Amino acid sequence: MFTGIIEATGVITELHTEGTNVTFSIESPISHELKIDQSVSHNGVCLTVIALGDGVHQVTAIDETLKKSNLGHLQVGSLVNLERCMQANGRFDGHIVQGHVDQTAICTQIQDENGSWLFDFEYDASVGNITVEKGSICINGVSLTVFNSEASSFRVAIIPYTYTHTTFSQLKVGDSVNLEFDIVGKYVKRLLGQA
């Protein structure tokens, strides 16, 4: 389980394809603290650490993960948001994030608000996911609050700290992002028979 509070960004240093799987080598400030078999969120996708090097860790994404997330678009030099799983005695600073991406969305607009940024996203609503006004959404692993919630689009506001300490500073109109919708909302929707 994660909270959507990004610890660090990492840079992809190597990609290795074997069959339909891709193994990513990632250099980051937290790589030296990781352990093999540890779960780490990479752009909101929970992946298992399989190898460690000097300030580098490796994870493998299977075909299903590559198809349902934006990990398949990553290249050498790409940045990823990283978060280790929440400790049982830690504070819950974000919201409940499982690291299971529901679908991707496309960034449709970025507005510089002279001290903050507004990002608009569109997603395929036919998949059955929904947002609610002032509800939680996880974008590339970042816990955020939704506003301007529509049937297939929404907006989030990004403060300077989040902008500079996550991959939001690299995001461009047309880019694909990973979405994990609020787990509570998904269960409520299922119980109401709408899924």
CSV table of C-alpha atoms in Angstrom, one decimal:
chain,number,residue,atom,x,y,z
A,1,MET,CA,0.0,0.0,0.0
A,2,PHE,CA,1.1,3.5,-0.9
A,3,THR,CA,0.0,7.0,-0.1
A,4,GLY,CA,0.8,8.9,-3.3
A,5,ILE,CA,3.4,11.0,-1.6
A,6,ILE,CA,6.5,10.9,-3.9
A,7,GLU,CA,9.8,10.3,-2.2
A,8,ALA,CA,12.1,10.9,-5.2
A,9,THR,CA,12.3,10.8,-8.9
A,10,GLY,CA,14.5,8.3,-10.7
A,11,VAL,CA,16.0,8.2,-14.2
A,12,ILE,CA,15.8,5.2,-16.5
A,13,THR,CA,19.4,4.2,-17.3
A,14,GLU,CA,18.8,1.0,-19.2
A,15,LEU,CA,15.9,-1.0,-20.8
A,16,HIS,CA,16.1,-4.8,-21.4
A,17,THR,CA,13.3,-6.6,-23.3
A,18,GLU,CA,12.9,-10.3,-22.8
A,19,GLY,CA,9.9,-11.8,-24.5
A,20,THR,CA,7.0,-9.4,-23.7
A,21,ASN,CA,8.6,-8.3,-20.4
A,22,VAL,CA,10.7,-5.1,-20.0
A,23,THR,CA,13.3,-4.8,-17.2
A,24,PHE,CA,14.0,-1.2,-16.2
A,25,SER,CA,17.3,-0.1,-14.6
A,26,ILE,CA,16.6,3.1,-12.5
A,27,GLU,CA,19.1,5.4,-10.8
A,28,SER,CA,17.6,7.3,-7.9
A,29,PRO,CA,18.5,8.8,-4.5
A,30,ILE,CA,16.6,6.0,-2.8
A,31,SER,CA,17.9,3.0,-4.8
A,32,HIS,CA,20.7,2.3,-2.4
A,33,GLU,CA,18.2,2.0,0.5
A,34,LEU,CA,16.0,-0.6,-1.3
A,35,LYS,CA,16.0,-4.4,-0.9
A,36,ILE,CA,15.4,-7.2,-3.3
A,37,ASP,CA,11.7,-8.3,-3.2
A,38,GLN,CA,10.6,-4.8,-2.0
A,39,SER,CA,7.6,-3.2,-3.6
A,40,VAL,CA,8.1,0.2,-5.0
A,41,SER,CA,5.7,2.5,-6.9
A,42,HIS,CA,7.0,3.6,-10.3
A,43,ASN,CA,4.8,6.3,-11.8
A,44,GLY,CA,2.0,4.7,-9.7
A,45,VAL,CA,2.7,1.1,-10.7
A,46,CYS,CA,3.7,-1.3,-7.9
A,47,LEU,CA,6.8,-3.2,-9.1
A,48,THR,CA,9.1,-5.6,-7.3
A,49,VAL,CA,12.8,-4.8,-6.9
A,50,ILE,CA,14.7,-7.7,-8.6
A,51,ALA,CA,18.3,-6.5,-8.5
A,52,LEU,CA,20.4,-3.8,-7.0
A,53,GLY,CA,23.6,-2.0,-8.1
A,54,ASP,CA,25.5,1.1,-7.2
A,55,GLY,CA,22.7,3.6,-6.7
A,56,VAL,CA,20.6,1.7,-9.2
A,57,HIS,CA,17.7,-0.8,-8.9
A,58,GLN,CA,15.9,-3.0,-11.4
A,59,VAL,CA,12.3,-3.9,-11.8
A,60,THR,CA,10.4,-5.9,-14.4
A,61,ALA,CA,7.0,-5.0,-16.0
A,62,ILE,CA,5.0,-7.7,-17.7
A,63,ASP,CA,3.0,-7.2,-20.9
A,64,GLU,CA,-0.3,-6.6,-19.0
A,65,THR,CA,1.3,-3.8,-17.0
A,66,LEU,CA,2.9,-2.2,-20.1
A,67,LYS,CA,-0.4,-2.2,-21.9
A,68,LYS,CA,-2.4,-0.7,-19.1
A,69,SER,CA,0.1,2.0,-18.0
A,70,ASN,CA,2.5,4.5,-19.5
A,71,LEU,CA,5.5,2.4,-18.6
A,72,GLY,CA,5.7,1.1,-22.1
A,73,HIS,CA,6.4,4.6,-23.3
A,74,LEU,CA,9.5,5.1,-21.1
A,75,GLN,CA,12.9,5.4,-22.7
A,76,VAL,CA,16.5,5.8,-21.4
A,77,GLY,CA,16.6,9.2,-19.8
A,78,SER,CA,12.9,9.2,-18.8
A,79,LEU,CA,12.0,10.3,-15.2
A,80,VAL,CA,9.7,8.3,-13.0
A,81,ASN,CA,8.1,9.1,-9.7
A,82,LEU,CA,9.1,6.7,-6.9
A,83,GLU,CA,7.5,5.8,-3.5
A,84,ARG,CA,8.3,3.0,-1.2
A,85,CYS,CA,5.3,1.2,0.4
A,86,MET,CA,3.9,2.8,3.5
A,87,GLN,CA,5.2,1.7,6.9
A,88,ALA,CA,2.6,0.4,9.3
A,89,ASN,CA,3.7,3.1,11.9
A,90,GLY,CA,3.8,5.9,9.4
A,91,ARG,CA,1.5,8.9,8.8
A,92,PHE,CA,-1.1,8.7,6.1
A,93,ASP,CA,-0.2,11.9,4.3
A,94,GLY,CA,-1.9,11.2,0.9
A,95,HIS,CA,-4.7,8.7,0.3
A,96,ILE,CA,-5.0,4.9,0.0
A,97,VAL,CA,-3.1,4.0,-3.2
A,98,GLN,CA,-2.7,0.3,-4.2
A,99,GLY,CA,-0.2,0.8,-7.0
A,100,HIS,CA,-2.7,-0.8,-9.4
A,101,VAL,CA,-3.2,1.5,-12.4
A,102,ASP,CA,-6.8,1.5,-13.7
A,103,GLN,CA,-6.1,3.2,-17.0
A,104,THR,CA,-4.2,6.0,-18.7
A,105,ALA,CA,-5.3,9.5,-19.5
A,106,ILE,CA,-4.0,12.2,-21.8
A,107,CYS,CA,-2.9,15.6,-20.7
A,108,THR,CA,-5.0,18.1,-22.7
A,109,GLN,CA,-4.0,21.5,-21.2
A,110,ILE,CA,-1.4,23.0,-18.8
A,111,GLN,CA,-2.0,26.5,-17.4
A,112,ASP,CA,0.7,28.4,-15.6
A,113,GLU,CA,-1.1,30.3,-12.8
A,114,ASN,CA,1.9,32.4,-11.7
A,115,GLY,CA,2.8,30.3,-8.6
A,116,SER,CA,0.9,27.1,-9.4
A,117,TRP,CA,-0.2,25.0,-12.4
A,118,LEU,CA,-3.5,23.6,-13.6
A,119,PHE,CA,-3.4,20.4,-15.5
A,120,ASP,CA,-6.4,19.0,-17.4
A,121,PHE,CA,-6.7,15.3,-18.3
A,122,GLU,CA,-9.1,13.3,-20.5
A,123,TYR,CA,-9.7,9.5,-20.1
A,124,ASP,CA,-11.9,6.9,-21.6
A,125,ALA,CA,-15.0,6.9,-19.4
A,126,SER,CA,-16.4,3.8,-21.1
A,127,VAL,CA,-14.0,1.7,-19.0
A,128,GLY,CA,-16.3,2.6,-16.1
A,129,ASN,CA,-14.0,4.7,-13.9
A,130,ILE,CA,-15.3,8.0,-12.4
A,131,THR,CA,-14.0,11.0,-10.6
A,132,VAL,CA,-15.9,13.1,-8.1
A,133,GLU,CA,-15.5,16.8,-7.3
A,134,LYS,CA,-12.9,17.2,-4.5
A,135,GLY,CA,-12.2,13.5,-4.5
A,136,SER,CA,-8.8,11.8,-4.7
A,137,ILE,CA,-7.0,10.7,-7.8
A,138,CYS,CA,-3.5,9.2,-8.2
A,139,ILE,CA,-1.7,10.5,-11.3
A,140,ASN,CA,1.7,8.9,-12.1
A,141,GLY,CA,1.8,7.9,-8.4
A,142,VAL,CA,1.0,11.4,-7.1
A,143,SER,CA,-2.0,11.8,-4.7
A,144,LEU,CA,-4.1,14.8,-5.9
A,145,THR,CA,-7.5,16.3,-5.5
A,146,VAL,CA,-9.9,16.5,-8.4
A,147,PHE,CA,-11.9,19.5,-9.5
A,148,ASN,CA,-13.8,20.3,-12.6
A,149,SER,CA,-14.9,16.7,-12.6
A,150,GLU,CA,-16.7,15.7,-15.8
A,151,ALA,CA,-17.8,12.3,-17.3
A,152,SER,CA,-14.4,11.8,-19.0
A,153,SER,CA,-12.2,14.7,-17.8
A,154,PHE,CA,-11.0,16.5,-14.8
A,155,ARG,CA,-8.5,19.1,-13.6
A,156,VAL,CA,-5.9,19.1,-10.8
A,157,ALA,CA,-3.8,22.0,-9.3
A,158,ILE,CA,-0.1,21.5,-8.7
A,159,ILE,CA,1.8,23.5,-6.1
A,160,PRO,CA,5.5,24.5,-6.7
A,161,TYR,CA,6.9,21.8,-4.4
A,162,THR,CA,5.0,19.0,-6.2
A,163,TYR,CA,5.9,20.5,-9.6
A,164,THR,CA,9.6,20.5,-8.9
A,165,HIS,CA,9.8,17.2,-6.9
A,166,THR,CA,7.8,15.0,-9.3
A,167,THR,CA,7.6,14.4,-13.0
A,168,PHE,CA,4.9,17.1,-13.4
A,169,SER,CA,7.6,19.5,-14.4
A,170,GLN,CA,8.4,17.3,-17.4
A,171,LEU,CA,4.8,16.7,-18.5
A,172,LYS,CA,3.6,18.1,-21.8
A,173,VAL,CA,0.2,18.4,-23.5
A,174,GLY,CA,-0.4,15.1,-25.3
A,175,ASP,CA,1.5,13.0,-22.8
A,176,SER,CA,0.0,9.8,-21.3
A,177,VAL,CA,-0.3,9.5,-17.5
A,178,ASN,CA,-1.2,6.6,-15.3
A,179,LEU,CA,-4.5,6.9,-13.3
A,180,GLU,CA,-5.5,5.0,-10.2
A,181,PHE,CA,-9.0,6.0,-9.1
A,182,ASP,CA,-10.0,6.3,-5.5
A,183,ILE,CA,-10.4,2.8,-4.0
A,184,VAL,CA,-13.3,3.9,-1.8
A,185,GLY,CA,-15.2,5.3,-4.8
A,186,LYS,CA,-14.6,2.1,-6.8
A,187,TYR,CA,-16.1,-0.1,-4.0
A,188,VAL,CA,-19.1,2.2,-3.5
A,189,LYS,CA,-19.7,2.2,-7.2
A,190,ARG,CA,-19.5,-1.6,-7.3
A,191,LEU,CA,-21.9,-2.0,-4.3
A,192,LEU,CA,-24.4,0.3,-6.0
A,193,GLY,CA,-24.3,-2.1,-9.0
A,194,GLN,CA,-23.0,0.5,-11.4
A,195,ALA,CA,-19.8,-1.5,-12.4
